[in-house]
Amino acid sequence: MIIICKPEATDEQIAHIEDAIRKWGLKPHTSRGVERTVIGVIGPEERIREKPLAAFPGVADVTPVMKLYKLASYEFTRKRTVIDVGGVKIGDQKKLVLMSGPCSVESREQILEIAKIVKKAGASVLRGGAFKPRTSPYAFQGLGKEGLKLLAEARQETGLPVITELMDTKDVEAVEEYADIIQIGARNMQNFSLLKEVGRCQKPVMLKRGMAATIKDVLLSAEYILSEGNMKVMLCERGIRTFETYTRNTLDLSAVPALKKESHLPVIVDPTHGAGHRDLIPTMALAAVAAGADGIMIEVHNDPEAALSDGEQAMLPDKFEALVGQMRAVAAAIGKQI
Ligand code: PEP
Ligand code: MN
């Protein structure tokens, strides 16, 4: 912790800050410059992280030296985390994982059919929402537990592990029972009770970036899960809200190298919810692969016109298959395989 004093800070005010630091069991190291006095705090920073140092008279600025996200930070492990989901290695630097499927599980026929399509195309994880976070309360809310059972059936048929969203702490047991990866959606990225709950789960968790969340916010939300003991966390960039309305969100691809620089956790990119229009998805998916994403999540539907959610952004099976071919080529250029 470094405390920068105001130019007009008096000797009494500086002494008062030093006394407080000693009282909290740390050592002040004061450098008096011509313009300002800077106090370095020596000792375990977590002891004074919560103290209102900025409230002390004479203090201009307080800068922590340690990162607030300790377990999520790259320094914590100094190697990239690899999460094994039924043999699919997420975060392996030589692999690119494709997670694909419909926005929502709609029926037995629909999920089984799409599961087979995405598997054939090269996906290794099946996605599908059973609990849907819809902007309107009148929109299709998902099939709930029935949807989870259908996902399990699709896994049985295809061998693909499944990822599905958990929205409410009351459904944690059901989702944990059926899902191979628990998804926390953008709207719940800062639902701290939900984050703590999945932190106590054994299953891997994919945490999506909130629409108005900074990189630091995402990492602090991940820290909530990690600090409860679940170290199998992956992060997902899915676009943030900006002034632009042409796209559904603004896919922030700089989040990929930024998150990988700051953290050891795998990073997935979801260009579907980022772009919101199926025409834009292939280019953004290829860019995400080139940016170093560990995985790509894409919505696919065999009959988008009849889809109960996000039909306009679902890729058609043949287009998805062609895109997988292109993703393979870009991945190969950076030493990865699908
Ligand atoms: C989803 O993946 O189904 C979803 C709702 O995404 P997001 O939380 O990113 O909006
Ligand atoms: Mn969707």
Short mmCIF file of C-alpha atoms and ligand atoms in Angstrom, two decimals:
data_model
loop_
_atom_site.label_atom_id
_atom_site.label_comp_id
_atom_site.label_asym_id
_atom_site.label_seq_id
_atom_site.Cartn_x
_atom_site.Cartn_y
_atom_site.Cartn_z
CA MET A 1 0.00 0.00 0.00
CA ILE A 2 1.33 3.42 -0.94
CA ILE A 3 -0.18 6.54 0.59
CA ILE A 4 0.42 9.81 -1.20
CA CYS A 5 -0.12 12.83 1.00
CA LYS A 6 -1.53 16.16 -0.11
CA PRO A 7 1.11 18.88 -0.74
CA GLU A 8 -0.35 20.85 2.17
CA ALA A 9 -0.42 17.88 4.60
CA THR A 10 0.86 18.98 8.02
CA ASP A 11 3.43 17.13 10.16
CA GLU A 12 0.63 16.33 12.64
CA GLN A 13 -1.54 14.78 9.93
CA ILE A 14 1.38 12.68 8.67
CA ALA A 15 2.19 11.55 12.21
CA HIS A 16 -1.48 10.65 12.73
CA ILE A 17 -1.44 8.42 9.61
CA GLU A 18 1.82 6.78 10.74
CA ASP A 19 0.35 6.10 14.19
CA ALA A 20 -2.74 4.48 12.66
CA ILE A 21 -0.56 2.23 10.48
CA ARG A 22 1.44 1.11 13.55
CA LYS A 23 -1.77 0.58 15.51
CA TRP A 24 -2.95 -1.81 12.77
CA GLY A 25 0.27 -3.82 13.18
CA LEU A 26 2.19 -2.58 10.12
CA LYS A 27 5.19 -0.33 9.59
CA PRO A 28 5.10 3.07 7.93
CA HIS A 29 8.00 4.03 5.69
CA THR A 30 7.84 7.76 5.08
CA SER A 31 9.69 9.59 2.31
CA ARG A 32 9.51 13.36 2.48
CA GLY A 33 9.92 14.90 -0.97
CA VAL A 34 10.05 18.57 -1.92
CA GLU A 35 6.47 18.53 -3.22
CA ARG A 36 4.85 15.71 -1.28
CA THR A 37 5.27 13.07 1.35
CA VAL A 38 4.74 9.43 0.38
CA ILE A 39 4.13 6.75 3.03
CA GLY A 40 4.85 3.15 2.09
CA VAL A 41 3.10 0.58 4.28
CA ILE A 42 5.28 -2.41 5.07
CA GLY A 43 3.63 -5.71 6.03
CA PRO A 44 0.64 -7.86 5.03
CA GLU A 45 -1.56 -5.53 3.01
CA GLU A 46 -4.80 -7.47 3.61
CA ARG A 47 -4.72 -6.21 7.22
CA ILE A 48 -5.39 -2.65 6.16
CA ARG A 49 -7.21 -3.16 2.87
CA GLU A 50 -10.57 -2.39 4.46
CA LYS A 51 -9.32 0.59 6.50
CA PRO A 52 -10.63 3.97 5.33
CA LEU A 53 -7.20 5.50 4.74
CA ALA A 54 -8.56 7.97 2.21
CA ALA A 55 -10.69 9.42 5.03
CA PHE A 56 -7.61 10.59 6.96
CA PRO A 57 -6.89 14.31 6.69
CA GLY A 58 -3.85 14.98 4.51
CA VAL A 59 -4.27 11.87 2.32
CA ALA A 60 -4.45 12.54 -1.44
CA ASP A 61 -4.40 9.01 -2.81
CA VAL A 62 -4.09 5.39 -1.68
CA THR A 63 -2.73 2.75 -4.07
CA PRO A 64 -2.76 -0.95 -3.17
CA VAL A 65 0.32 -2.86 -4.26
CA MET A 66 -1.30 -6.30 -4.10
CA LYS A 67 -4.07 -7.30 -6.47
CA LEU A 68 -7.51 -7.58 -4.87
CA TYR A 69 -8.09 -10.77 -6.83
CA LYS A 70 -5.48 -13.01 -5.31
CA LEU A 71 -6.58 -16.54 -6.28
CA ALA A 72 -7.60 -15.45 -9.79
CA SER A 73 -4.34 -13.63 -10.48
CA TYR A 74 -1.72 -15.12 -12.77
CA GLU A 75 0.90 -14.76 -10.01
CA PHE A 76 -1.06 -17.17 -7.84
CA THR A 77 -0.22 -20.24 -9.98
CA ARG A 78 2.21 -18.86 -12.61
CA LYS A 79 0.87 -21.49 -14.97
CA ARG A 80 -2.31 -21.71 -17.01
CA THR A 81 -5.19 -23.61 -15.43
CA VAL A 82 -6.49 -26.54 -17.48
CA ILE A 83 -9.99 -27.80 -16.65
CA ASP A 84 -10.80 -31.36 -17.60
CA VAL A 85 -14.47 -31.81 -18.48
CA GLY A 86 -14.99 -35.49 -19.25
CA GLY A 87 -11.72 -35.63 -21.19
CA VAL A 88 -12.18 -32.22 -22.88
CA LYS A 89 -9.28 -30.05 -21.76
CA ILE A 90 -10.25 -26.40 -21.43
CA GLY A 91 -7.27 -24.09 -21.13
CA ASP A 92 -4.78 -26.48 -22.75
CA GLN A 93 -2.55 -24.18 -24.80
CA LYS A 94 -2.59 -26.61 -27.72
CA LYS A 95 -6.37 -26.97 -27.87
CA LEU A 96 -9.33 -24.87 -28.91
CA VAL A 97 -12.62 -26.03 -27.43
CA LEU A 98 -15.90 -25.41 -29.25
CA MET A 99 -19.07 -25.16 -27.18
CA SER A 100 -22.14 -25.12 -29.32
CA GLY A 101 -25.87 -25.75 -29.38
CA PRO A 102 -29.13 -23.85 -29.24
CA CYS A 103 -29.83 -20.81 -27.08
CA SER A 104 -32.60 -22.75 -25.29
CA VAL A 105 -33.50 -26.39 -24.96
CA GLU A 106 -36.93 -26.42 -26.61
CA SER A 107 -37.88 -30.07 -27.07
CA ARG A 108 -36.41 -33.55 -27.08
CA GLU A 109 -36.24 -33.69 -30.89
CA GLN A 110 -34.69 -30.22 -31.12
CA ILE A 111 -31.87 -30.76 -28.62
CA LEU A 112 -31.03 -34.28 -29.86
CA GLU A 113 -30.96 -33.13 -33.47
CA ILE A 114 -28.80 -30.05 -32.78
CA ALA A 115 -26.48 -32.01 -30.47
CA LYS A 116 -25.75 -34.44 -33.32
CA ILE A 117 -25.22 -31.57 -35.78
CA VAL A 118 -22.72 -29.68 -33.60
CA LYS A 119 -20.86 -32.85 -32.68
CA LYS A 120 -20.45 -33.78 -36.33
CA ALA A 121 -19.23 -30.27 -37.09
CA GLY A 122 -16.48 -30.49 -34.43
CA ALA A 123 -17.93 -29.12 -31.18
CA SER A 124 -16.81 -30.89 -28.02
CA VAL A 125 -19.27 -29.34 -25.54
CA LEU A 126 -23.04 -29.01 -25.99
CA ARG A 127 -24.69 -25.79 -24.82
CA GLY A 128 -28.38 -25.24 -24.13
CA GLY A 129 -30.33 -23.14 -21.66
CA ALA A 130 -32.96 -24.72 -19.43
CA PHE A 131 -33.33 -21.68 -17.14
CA LYS A 132 -33.38 -18.63 -19.40
CA PRO A 133 -32.64 -15.06 -18.29
CA ARG A 134 -35.05 -13.17 -20.58
CA THR A 135 -35.36 -9.41 -20.65
CA SER A 136 -39.15 -9.70 -20.83
CA PRO A 137 -41.11 -11.73 -18.27
CA TYR A 138 -43.52 -12.70 -21.09
CA ALA A 139 -40.78 -14.30 -23.19
CA PHE A 140 -40.05 -18.07 -23.10
CA GLN A 141 -38.38 -18.76 -19.75
CA GLY A 142 -36.95 -22.19 -20.56
CA LEU A 143 -38.08 -25.72 -19.80
CA GLY A 144 -36.48 -25.75 -16.36
CA LYS A 145 -35.75 -29.20 -14.89
CA GLU A 146 -37.32 -30.88 -17.90
CA GLY A 147 -34.72 -29.08 -20.04
CA LEU A 148 -31.91 -30.36 -17.81
CA LYS A 149 -33.11 -33.93 -18.29
CA LEU A 150 -33.20 -33.46 -22.05
CA LEU A 151 -29.63 -32.16 -21.97
CA ALA A 152 -28.59 -35.26 -20.06
CA GLU A 153 -30.27 -37.38 -22.72
CA ALA A 154 -28.41 -35.51 -25.46
CA ARG A 155 -25.14 -36.15 -23.59
CA GLN A 156 -26.02 -39.82 -23.38
CA GLU A 157 -26.71 -39.94 -27.14
CA THR A 158 -23.66 -37.98 -28.30
CA GLY A 159 -21.10 -38.27 -25.52
CA LEU A 160 -20.80 -34.46 -25.45
CA PRO A 161 -20.50 -32.89 -21.99
CA VAL A 162 -23.09 -30.16 -21.44
CA ILE A 163 -23.00 -26.57 -20.24
CA THR A 164 -26.15 -24.88 -18.98
CA GLU A 165 -27.01 -21.75 -17.04
CA LEU A 166 -27.83 -21.58 -13.34
CA MET A 167 -29.87 -18.50 -12.49
CA ASP A 168 -31.10 -19.12 -8.97
CA THR A 169 -29.50 -20.60 -5.84
CA LYS A 170 -32.63 -22.75 -5.37
CA ASP A 171 -31.77 -24.70 -8.56
CA VAL A 172 -28.12 -25.33 -7.75
CA GLU A 173 -28.59 -29.00 -6.85
CA ALA A 174 -30.55 -29.79 -10.00
CA VAL A 175 -28.11 -27.96 -12.29
CA GLU A 176 -25.12 -29.52 -10.58
CA GLU A 177 -26.65 -32.94 -10.98
CA TYR A 178 -27.19 -32.63 -14.74
CA ALA A 179 -24.59 -30.14 -16.03
CA ASP A 180 -20.93 -30.81 -16.71
CA ILE A 181 -20.20 -27.07 -16.64
CA ILE A 182 -22.37 -24.59 -14.74
CA GLN A 183 -22.82 -21.34 -16.62
CA ILE A 184 -23.28 -18.07 -14.73
CA GLY A 185 -24.82 -15.62 -17.16
CA ALA A 186 -23.90 -12.00 -17.79
CA ARG A 187 -26.89 -10.76 -15.82
CA ASN A 188 -25.80 -12.68 -12.74
CA MET A 189 -22.09 -11.95 -12.85
CA GLN A 190 -22.40 -9.92 -9.68
CA ASN A 191 -25.02 -12.05 -7.96
CA PHE A 192 -22.66 -12.73 -5.10
CA SER A 193 -24.85 -15.27 -3.29
CA LEU A 194 -25.04 -17.30 -6.50
CA LEU A 195 -21.26 -17.00 -7.00
CA LYS A 196 -20.61 -18.24 -3.44
CA GLU A 197 -23.03 -21.11 -3.99
CA VAL A 198 -21.24 -22.33 -7.14
CA GLY A 199 -17.98 -21.81 -5.31
CA ARG A 200 -19.11 -24.65 -3.03
CA CYS A 201 -19.95 -26.89 -6.03
CA GLN A 202 -17.61 -29.51 -7.44
CA LYS A 203 -18.48 -28.88 -11.09
CA PRO A 204 -16.56 -26.43 -13.31
CA VAL A 205 -18.10 -22.99 -13.69
CA MET A 206 -18.10 -20.66 -16.69
CA LEU A 207 -18.52 -17.07 -15.55
CA LYS A 208 -19.78 -14.70 -18.23
CA ARG A 209 -18.75 -11.06 -18.20
CA GLY A 210 -21.53 -8.72 -17.12
CA MET A 211 -22.73 -6.15 -19.62
CA ALA A 212 -21.25 -3.27 -17.67
CA ALA A 213 -18.40 -5.10 -15.97
CA THR A 214 -14.76 -4.08 -16.17
CA ILE A 215 -11.97 -6.65 -16.40
CA LYS A 216 -11.32 -6.07 -12.70
CA ASP A 217 -15.02 -6.67 -11.89
CA VAL A 218 -14.93 -10.01 -13.76
CA LEU A 219 -11.83 -11.11 -11.89
CA LEU A 220 -13.31 -10.12 -8.53
CA SER A 221 -16.46 -12.09 -9.33
CA ALA A 222 -14.27 -15.09 -10.21
CA GLU A 223 -12.52 -14.56 -6.88
CA TYR A 224 -15.86 -15.07 -5.11
CA ILE A 225 -16.10 -18.56 -6.65
CA LEU A 226 -12.43 -19.43 -6.11
CA SER A 227 -12.42 -18.24 -2.52
CA GLU A 228 -15.16 -20.75 -1.67
CA GLY A 229 -12.89 -23.57 -2.88
CA ASN A 230 -13.95 -24.22 -6.47
CA MET A 231 -10.82 -23.67 -8.57
CA LYS A 232 -12.42 -24.90 -11.80
CA VAL A 233 -13.45 -21.52 -13.14
CA MET A 234 -13.36 -20.26 -16.72
CA LEU A 235 -14.16 -16.73 -17.84
CA CYS A 236 -16.25 -15.74 -20.84
CA GLU A 237 -16.20 -12.53 -22.87
CA ARG A 238 -19.67 -12.06 -24.40
CA GLY A 239 -19.74 -8.38 -25.26
CA ILE A 240 -20.39 -5.28 -23.21
CA ARG A 241 -22.94 -2.47 -23.55
CA THR A 242 -21.64 0.58 -25.36
CA PHE A 243 -23.30 3.42 -27.27
CA GLU A 244 -23.22 1.26 -30.42
CA THR A 245 -26.58 -0.20 -31.38
CA TYR A 246 -25.66 -1.83 -34.69
CA THR A 247 -24.44 -4.87 -32.82
CA ARG A 248 -26.29 -6.39 -29.84
CA ASN A 249 -23.22 -5.75 -27.66
CA THR A 250 -19.64 -4.71 -28.34
CA LEU A 251 -17.45 -7.81 -28.27
CA ASP A 252 -14.33 -6.73 -26.38
CA LEU A 253 -11.64 -8.97 -27.81
CA SER A 254 -8.94 -7.10 -25.94
CA ALA A 255 -10.44 -8.79 -22.87
CA VAL A 256 -8.82 -12.05 -24.03
CA PRO A 257 -5.17 -10.99 -23.77
CA ALA A 258 -6.02 -8.76 -20.80
CA LEU A 259 -7.67 -11.57 -18.80
CA LYS A 260 -4.87 -13.97 -19.77
CA LYS A 261 -2.26 -11.49 -18.65
CA GLU A 262 -3.99 -10.91 -15.32
CA SER A 263 -5.23 -14.44 -14.63
CA HIS A 264 -4.39 -18.14 -14.99
CA LEU A 265 -8.04 -19.01 -15.73
CA PRO A 266 -9.14 -20.18 -19.22
CA VAL A 267 -10.91 -17.60 -21.38
CA ILE A 268 -13.86 -18.42 -23.63
CA VAL A 269 -15.37 -16.02 -26.18
CA ASP A 270 -19.05 -15.98 -27.12
CA PRO A 271 -19.31 -14.02 -30.38
CA THR A 272 -23.00 -14.96 -30.71
CA HIS A 273 -24.27 -12.79 -27.85
CA GLY A 274 -21.51 -10.29 -28.60
CA ALA A 275 -22.53 -9.60 -32.20
CA GLY A 276 -26.20 -10.59 -32.08
CA HIS A 277 -26.48 -11.06 -35.85
CA ARG A 278 -25.56 -14.30 -37.50
CA ASP A 279 -23.72 -12.61 -40.41
CA LEU A 280 -21.17 -11.03 -38.07
CA ILE A 281 -20.45 -14.11 -36.00
CA PRO A 282 -17.96 -15.98 -38.25
CA THR A 283 -15.56 -13.02 -38.52
CA MET A 284 -15.69 -12.32 -34.80
CA ALA A 285 -15.25 -16.03 -33.99
CA LEU A 286 -12.11 -16.18 -36.16
CA ALA A 287 -10.79 -13.01 -34.55
CA ALA A 288 -11.43 -14.52 -31.11
CA VAL A 289 -9.44 -17.62 -32.04
CA ALA A 290 -6.58 -15.41 -33.27
CA ALA A 291 -6.77 -13.37 -30.05
CA GLY A 292 -5.93 -16.54 -28.11
CA ALA A 293 -9.28 -17.66 -26.72
CA ASP A 294 -9.23 -21.14 -25.15
CA GLY A 295 -12.74 -21.81 -26.34
CA ILE A 296 -15.50 -20.40 -28.50
CA MET A 297 -19.21 -20.60 -27.68
CA ILE A 298 -21.60 -20.36 -30.64
CA GLU A 299 -25.36 -20.78 -30.85
CA VAL A 300 -26.58 -23.09 -33.61
CA HIS A 301 -30.17 -23.94 -34.54
CA ASN A 302 -31.53 -26.30 -37.18
CA ASP A 303 -34.68 -24.18 -37.55
CA PRO A 304 -33.92 -20.62 -36.36
CA GLU A 305 -37.25 -19.31 -37.64
CA ALA A 306 -39.01 -21.50 -35.10
CA ALA A 307 -36.53 -20.88 -32.26
CA LEU A 308 -38.03 -19.86 -28.92
CA SER A 309 -35.09 -17.54 -28.16
CA ASP A 310 -32.27 -15.83 -30.07
CA GLY A 311 -33.26 -17.26 -33.50
CA GLU A 312 -31.81 -14.21 -35.29
CA GLN A 313 -28.32 -14.91 -34.04
CA ALA A 314 -28.29 -18.70 -34.34
CA MET A 315 -26.02 -20.07 -37.05
CA LEU A 316 -27.39 -22.58 -39.51
CA PRO A 317 -25.77 -26.02 -39.36
CA ASP A 318 -23.97 -25.85 -42.75
CA LYS A 319 -22.61 -22.35 -42.05
CA PHE A 320 -21.41 -23.49 -38.64
CA GLU A 321 -19.64 -26.48 -40.15
CA ALA A 322 -17.91 -24.21 -42.68
CA LEU A 323 -16.89 -21.85 -39.87
CA VAL A 324 -15.37 -24.72 -37.89
CA GLY A 325 -13.16 -25.45 -40.92
CA GLN A 326 -11.95 -21.84 -40.92
CA MET A 327 -11.46 -21.83 -37.14
CA ARG A 328 -9.31 -24.95 -37.54
CA ALA A 329 -7.08 -23.08 -39.98
CA VAL A 330 -6.70 -20.00 -37.75
CA ALA A 331 -6.13 -22.22 -34.70
CA ALA A 332 -3.44 -24.19 -36.57
CA ALA A 333 -1.67 -20.91 -37.40
CA ILE A 334 -1.18 -20.30 -33.67
CA GLY A 335 -0.32 -23.90 -32.82
CA LYS A 336 -3.74 -25.11 -31.67
CA GLN A 337 -6.05 -27.89 -32.69
CA ILE A 338 -9.80 -28.29 -32.44
C1 PEP B 1 -26.64 -17.58 -22.87
O1 PEP B 1 -25.49 -17.93 -23.12
O2 PEP B 1 -27.60 -18.32 -23.02
C2 PEP B 1 -26.89 -16.22 -22.36
C3 PEP B 1 -28.09 -15.85 -21.90
O3 PEP B 1 -25.83 -15.41 -22.44
P1 PEP B 1 -25.49 -14.06 -21.63
O4 PEP B 1 -25.62 -14.36 -20.18
O5 PEP B 1 -24.09 -13.78 -22.07
O6 PEP B 1 -26.45 -13.02 -22.12
MN MN B 2 -28.92 -16.89 -26.41
#
